[in-house]
PDB file of C-alpha atoms in Angstrom:
ATOM      1  CA  MET A   1      11.813  15.918 -11.477  1.00  0.00           C
ATOM      2  CA  PRO A   2       9.950  17.003 -14.618  1.00  0.00           C
ATOM      3  CA  ARG A   3       6.302  16.172 -14.730  1.00  0.00           C
ATOM      4  CA  VAL A   4       5.851  13.860 -17.683  1.00  0.00           C
ATOM      5  CA  GLN A   5       2.758  11.799 -18.304  1.00  0.00           C
ATOM      6  CA  GLY A   6       1.853   8.990 -20.610  1.00  0.00           C
ATOM      7  CA  LEU A   7       2.558   5.375 -21.328  1.00  0.00           C
ATOM      8  CA  ALA A   8       6.229   5.886 -22.234  1.00  0.00           C
ATOM      9  CA  PHE A   9       6.891   7.527 -18.870  1.00  0.00           C
ATOM     10  CA  ARG A  10       5.162   4.682 -16.993  1.00  0.00           C
ATOM     11  CA  GLU A  11       7.183   2.109 -18.915  1.00  0.00           C
ATOM     12  CA  GLU A  12      10.382   3.965 -18.070  1.00  0.00           C
ATOM     13  CA  ILE A  13       9.473   4.014 -14.371  1.00  0.00           C
ATOM     14  CA  LEU A  14       8.688   0.293 -14.438  1.00  0.00           C
ATOM     15  CA  GLU A  15      12.044  -0.489 -16.063  1.00  0.00           C
ATOM     16  CA  VAL A  16      13.882   1.468 -13.381  1.00  0.00           C
ATOM     17  CA  LEU A  17      11.871  -0.210 -10.613  1.00  0.00           C
ATOM     18  CA  VAL A  18      12.500  -3.694 -12.008  1.00  0.00           C
ATOM     19  CA  GLU A  19      16.229  -2.980 -12.125  1.00  0.00           C
ATOM     20  CA  LEU A  20      16.160  -1.612  -8.592  1.00  0.00           C
ATOM     21  CA  VAL A  21      14.175  -4.487  -7.096  1.00  0.00           C
ATOM     22  CA  ALA A  22      15.903  -7.341  -8.956  1.00  0.00           C
ATOM     23  CA  GLY A  23      18.623  -8.603  -6.660  1.00  0.00           C
ATOM     24  CA  SER A  24      18.171  -5.741  -4.196  1.00  0.00           C
ATOM     25  CA  GLU A  25      19.971  -5.761  -0.923  1.00  0.00           C
ATOM     26  CA  VAL A  26      18.488  -4.333   2.243  1.00  0.00           C
ATOM     27  CA  SER A  27      20.727  -1.280   1.941  1.00  0.00           C
ATOM     28  CA  ASP A  28      19.200  -0.547  -1.482  1.00  0.00           C
ATOM     29  CA  LEU A  29      15.707  -0.763  -0.038  1.00  0.00           C
ATOM     30  CA  ASP A  30      16.695   1.442   2.890  1.00  0.00           C
ATOM     31  CA  ARG A  31      17.844   4.064   0.394  1.00  0.00           C
ATOM     32  CA  VAL A  32      14.425   3.909  -1.269  1.00  0.00           C
ATOM     33  CA  LEU A  33      12.793   4.504   2.125  1.00  0.00           C
ATOM     34  CA  LEU A  34      15.105   7.431   2.825  1.00  0.00           C
ATOM     35  CA  GLU A  35      14.117   8.967  -0.517  1.00  0.00           C
ATOM     36  CA  LEU A  36      10.447   8.357   0.294  1.00  0.00           C
ATOM     37  CA  GLU A  37      10.740  10.089   3.664  1.00  0.00           C
ATOM     38  CA  THR A  38      11.850  13.296   1.944  1.00  0.00           C
ATOM     39  CA  ALA A  39       9.745  13.015  -1.235  1.00  0.00           C
ATOM     40  CA  GLU A  40       7.171  15.770  -1.476  1.00  0.00           C
ATOM     41  CA  SER A  41       5.517  15.266  -4.839  1.00  0.00           C
ATOM     42  CA  SER A  42       2.832  12.630  -5.185  1.00  0.00           C
ATOM     43  CA  LEU A  43       4.526  11.367  -8.356  1.00  0.00           C
ATOM     44  CA  GLU A  44       7.750  10.670  -6.455  1.00  0.00           C
ATOM     45  CA  GLN A  45       5.871   9.089  -3.538  1.00  0.00           C
ATOM     46  CA  ASP A  46       3.879   6.882  -5.896  1.00  0.00           C
ATOM     47  CA  ARG A  47       7.020   5.762  -7.728  1.00  0.00           C
ATOM     48  CA  LEU A  48       8.947   4.988  -4.530  1.00  0.00           C
ATOM     49  CA  LEU A  49       6.064   3.143  -2.845  1.00  0.00           C
ATOM     50  CA  SER A  50       5.751   0.958  -5.958  1.00  0.00           C
ATOM     51  CA  VAL A  51       9.052  -0.689  -5.023  1.00  0.00           C
ATOM     52  CA  PHE A  52       7.307  -2.283  -2.031  1.00  0.00           C
ATOM     53  CA  ALA A  53       4.229  -3.581  -3.824  1.00  0.00           C
ATOM     54  CA  GLN A  54       5.545  -7.151  -3.883  1.00  0.00           C
ATOM     55  CA  ARG A  55       8.190  -7.129  -1.146  1.00  0.00           C
ATOM     56  CA  PRO A  56       8.351  -6.048   2.498  1.00  0.00           C
ATOM     57  CA  MET A  57       9.962  -2.842   3.629  1.00  0.00           C
ATOM     58  CA  PRO A  58      13.071  -3.318   5.786  1.00  0.00           C
ATOM     59  CA  ARG A  59      11.500  -0.945   8.340  1.00  0.00           C
ATOM     60  CA  LEU A  60       8.258   0.973   8.715  1.00  0.00           C
ATOM     61  CA  PRO A  61       8.666   4.751   8.452  1.00  0.00           C
ATOM     62  CA  GLU A  62       5.954   6.925   9.959  1.00  0.00           C
ATOM     63  CA  LYS A  63       5.637   8.641   6.577  1.00  0.00           C
ATOM     64  CA  VAL A  64       4.203   5.472   4.980  1.00  0.00           C
ATOM     65  CA  LEU A  65       1.542   5.273   7.693  1.00  0.00           C
ATOM     66  CA  ALA A  66       0.763   8.969   7.221  1.00  0.00           C
ATOM     67  CA  LEU A  67       0.443   8.540   3.440  1.00  0.00           C
ATOM     68  CA  ALA A  68      -1.948   5.636   3.979  1.00  0.00           C
ATOM     69  CA  GLU A  69      -4.205   7.942   5.967  1.00  0.00           C
ATOM     70  CA  THR A  70      -3.841  11.301   4.291  1.00  0.00           C
ATOM     71  CA  ALA A  71      -2.566  10.985   0.739  1.00  0.00           C
ATOM     72  CA  GLN A  72      -4.766  11.100  -2.312  1.00  0.00           C
ATOM     73  CA  TYR A  73      -5.309   8.116  -4.569  1.00  0.00           C
ATOM     74  CA  PRO A  74      -3.092   6.538  -6.052  1.00  0.00           C
ATOM     75  CA  VAL A  75      -0.433   7.286  -3.400  1.00  0.00           C
ATOM     76  CA  ARG A  76      -2.733   6.064  -0.603  1.00  0.00           C
ATOM     77  CA  PHE A  77      -3.399   2.862  -2.570  1.00  0.00           C
ATOM     78  CA  ARG A  78       0.375   2.327  -3.036  1.00  0.00           C
ATOM     79  CA  ALA A  79       0.867   2.824   0.705  1.00  0.00           C
ATOM     80  CA  TYR A  80      -1.782   0.145   1.380  1.00  0.00           C
ATOM     81  CA  ASN A  81       0.091  -2.191  -0.969  1.00  0.00           C
ATOM     82  CA  ALA A  82       3.356  -1.598   0.875  1.00  0.00           C
ATOM     83  CA  LEU A  83       1.744  -1.999   4.303  1.00  0.00           C
ATOM     84  CA  ARG A  84       0.096  -5.312   3.432  1.00  0.00           C
ATOM     85  CA  HIS A  85       3.480  -6.997   3.988  1.00  0.00           C
ATOM     86  CA  VAL A  86       3.947  -5.516   7.474  1.00  0.00           C
ATOM     87  CA  ASP A  87       2.913  -7.170  10.733  1.00  0.00           C
ATOM     88  CA  ASP A  88       2.970  -4.185  13.064  1.00  0.00           C
ATOM     89  CA  PRO A  89       0.443  -2.950  15.665  1.00  0.00           C
ATOM     90  CA  ARG A  90       0.311   0.457  13.937  1.00  0.00           C
ATOM     91  CA  VAL A  91      -0.786  -1.163  10.673  1.00  0.00           C
ATOM     92  CA  ARG A  92      -3.423  -3.193  12.524  1.00  0.00           C
ATOM     93  CA  ASP A  93      -4.695  -0.001  14.208  1.00  0.00           C
ATOM     94  CA  LEU A  94      -4.910   1.633  10.787  1.00  0.00           C
ATOM     95  CA  ALA A  95      -6.807  -1.396   9.450  1.00  0.00           C
ATOM     96  CA  ILE A  96      -9.290  -1.179  12.333  1.00  0.00           C
ATOM     97  CA  ARG A  97      -9.783   2.563  11.751  1.00  0.00           C
ATOM     98  CA  SER A  98     -10.318   1.938   8.055  1.00  0.00           C
ATOM     99  CA  MET A  99     -13.153  -0.471   8.868  1.00  0.00           C
ATOM    100  CA  SER A 100     -14.869   2.043  11.113  1.00  0.00           C
ATOM    101  CA  ALA A 101     -14.760   4.813   8.509  1.00  0.00           C
ATOM    102  CA  GLU A 102     -17.926   5.866   6.719  1.00  0.00           C
ATOM    103  CA  ARG A 103     -16.675   4.336   3.490  1.00  0.00           C
ATOM    104  CA  ILE A 104     -13.936   1.756   3.139  1.00  0.00           C
ATOM    105  CA  ASP A 105     -11.204   2.901   0.754  1.00  0.00           C
ATOM    106  CA  ASP A 106     -10.349   0.726  -2.198  1.00  0.00           C
ATOM    107  CA  GLY A 107      -7.450  -1.416  -1.099  1.00  0.00           C
ATOM    108  CA  SER A 108      -7.705  -0.790   2.653  1.00  0.00           C
ATOM    109  CA  LEU A 109      -8.647  -4.432   3.193  1.00  0.00           C
ATOM    110  CA  ARG A 110      -5.062  -5.211   2.185  1.00  0.00           C
ATOM    111  CA  LEU A 111      -3.942  -3.790   5.509  1.00  0.00           C
ATOM    112  CA  TRP A 112      -5.277  -6.949   7.173  1.00  0.00           C
ATOM    113  CA  ARG A 113      -3.126  -9.314   5.121  1.00  0.00           C
ATOM    114  CA  SER A 114      -0.250  -9.461   7.624  1.00  0.00           C
ATOM    115  CA  SER A 115      -2.024  -7.895  10.597  1.00  0.00           C
ATOM    116  CA  TYR A 116      -4.987 -10.247  10.951  1.00  0.00           C
ATOM    117  CA  ARG A 117      -5.522 -11.765  14.405  1.00  0.00           C
ATOM    118  CA  PRO A 118      -8.021 -14.403  15.560  1.00  0.00           C
ATOM    119  CA  GLY A 119     -11.416 -12.779  15.977  1.00  0.00           C
ATOM    120  CA  ASP A 120     -10.698  -9.916  13.566  1.00  0.00           C
ATOM    121  CA  HIS A 121     -13.309 -11.317  11.217  1.00  0.00           C
ATOM    122  CA  ARG A 122     -15.916  -9.648  13.435  1.00  0.00           C
ATOM    123  CA  ILE A 123     -14.363  -6.217  12.811  1.00  0.00           C
ATOM    124  CA  ILE A 124     -14.163  -6.870   9.088  1.00  0.00           C
ATOM    125  CA  GLU A 125     -17.732  -8.194   8.868  1.00  0.00           C
ATOM    126  CA  ALA A 126     -19.098  -5.221  10.812  1.00  0.00           C
ATOM    127  CA  GLY A 127     -17.356  -2.694   8.579  1.00  0.00           C
ATOM    128  CA  LEU A 128     -17.492  -4.447   5.235  1.00  0.00           C
ATOM    129  CA  ALA A 129     -19.786  -3.072   2.599  1.00  0.00           C
ATOM    130  CA  LEU A 130     -19.135  -4.106  -0.946  1.00  0.00           C
ATOM    131  CA  PRO A 131     -18.145  -1.177  -3.154  1.00  0.00           C
ATOM    132  CA  GLU A 132     -20.081  -0.248  -6.258  1.00  0.00           C
ATOM    133  CA  GLY A 133     -18.834  -1.373  -9.655  1.00  0.00           C
ATOM    134  CA  ASP A 134     -17.715  -4.786 -10.824  1.00  0.00           C
ATOM    135  CA  ASP A 135     -13.991  -3.939 -10.856  1.00  0.00           C
ATOM    136  CA  ARG A 136     -14.059  -2.607  -7.303  1.00  0.00           C
ATOM    137  CA  VAL A 137     -16.064  -5.588  -6.015  1.00  0.00           C
ATOM    138  CA  HIS A 138     -13.621  -7.915  -7.760  1.00  0.00           C
ATOM    139  CA  GLY A 139     -10.667  -6.236  -6.034  1.00  0.00           C
ATOM    140  CA  ALA A 140     -12.338  -6.271  -2.606  1.00  0.00           C
ATOM    141  CA  LEU A 141     -13.155  -9.979  -2.897  1.00  0.00           C
ATOM    142  CA  PHE A 142      -9.562 -10.763  -3.868  1.00  0.00           C
ATOM    143  CA  ASP A 143      -8.382  -8.842  -0.790  1.00  0.00           C
ATOM    144  CA  VAL A 144     -10.735 -10.867   1.436  1.00  0.00           C
ATOM    145  CA  ALA A 145      -9.460 -14.113  -0.128  1.00  0.00           C
ATOM    146  CA  HIS A 146      -5.851 -13.103   0.561  1.00  0.00           C
ATOM    147  CA  ILE A 147      -6.711 -12.328   4.197  1.00  0.00           C
ATOM    148  CA  CYS A 148      -8.166 -15.834   4.559  1.00  0.00           C
ATOM    149  CA  ILE A 149      -5.104 -17.444   2.965  1.00  0.00           C
ATOM    150  CA  ALA A 150      -2.659 -15.498   5.161  1.00  0.00           C
TER     151      ALA A 150
END
């Protein structure tokens, strides 16, 4: 895939993603996951993870968990977005590890959205430190609100 940057390229990706997601069947989403499992470039990974920003994955590949822990931003952030729809012990373990890290990654609070259990507020409170910068604080507070609503 050629490496193209800029607004036109992003718009083209969004158009393709909207077409793919609109009226998707599980088999279509499974194909996206299969592509993701073999994708090596961060651009491809970012694009494929974007499909699951607003919808759950039909299954949870180990690669998505690995990207959430090892990939660079924005791929790691996209992985967090995809994992926020998943209620799985591995996602909860990742959420707990993210709270015990030296610095909480932007978006890692999203991991709690479907994995929250009674009493988890203690883990979140112990590890929560508001990030610097108004935009980052705004995002973190939205993530906390969504955890409470879920």
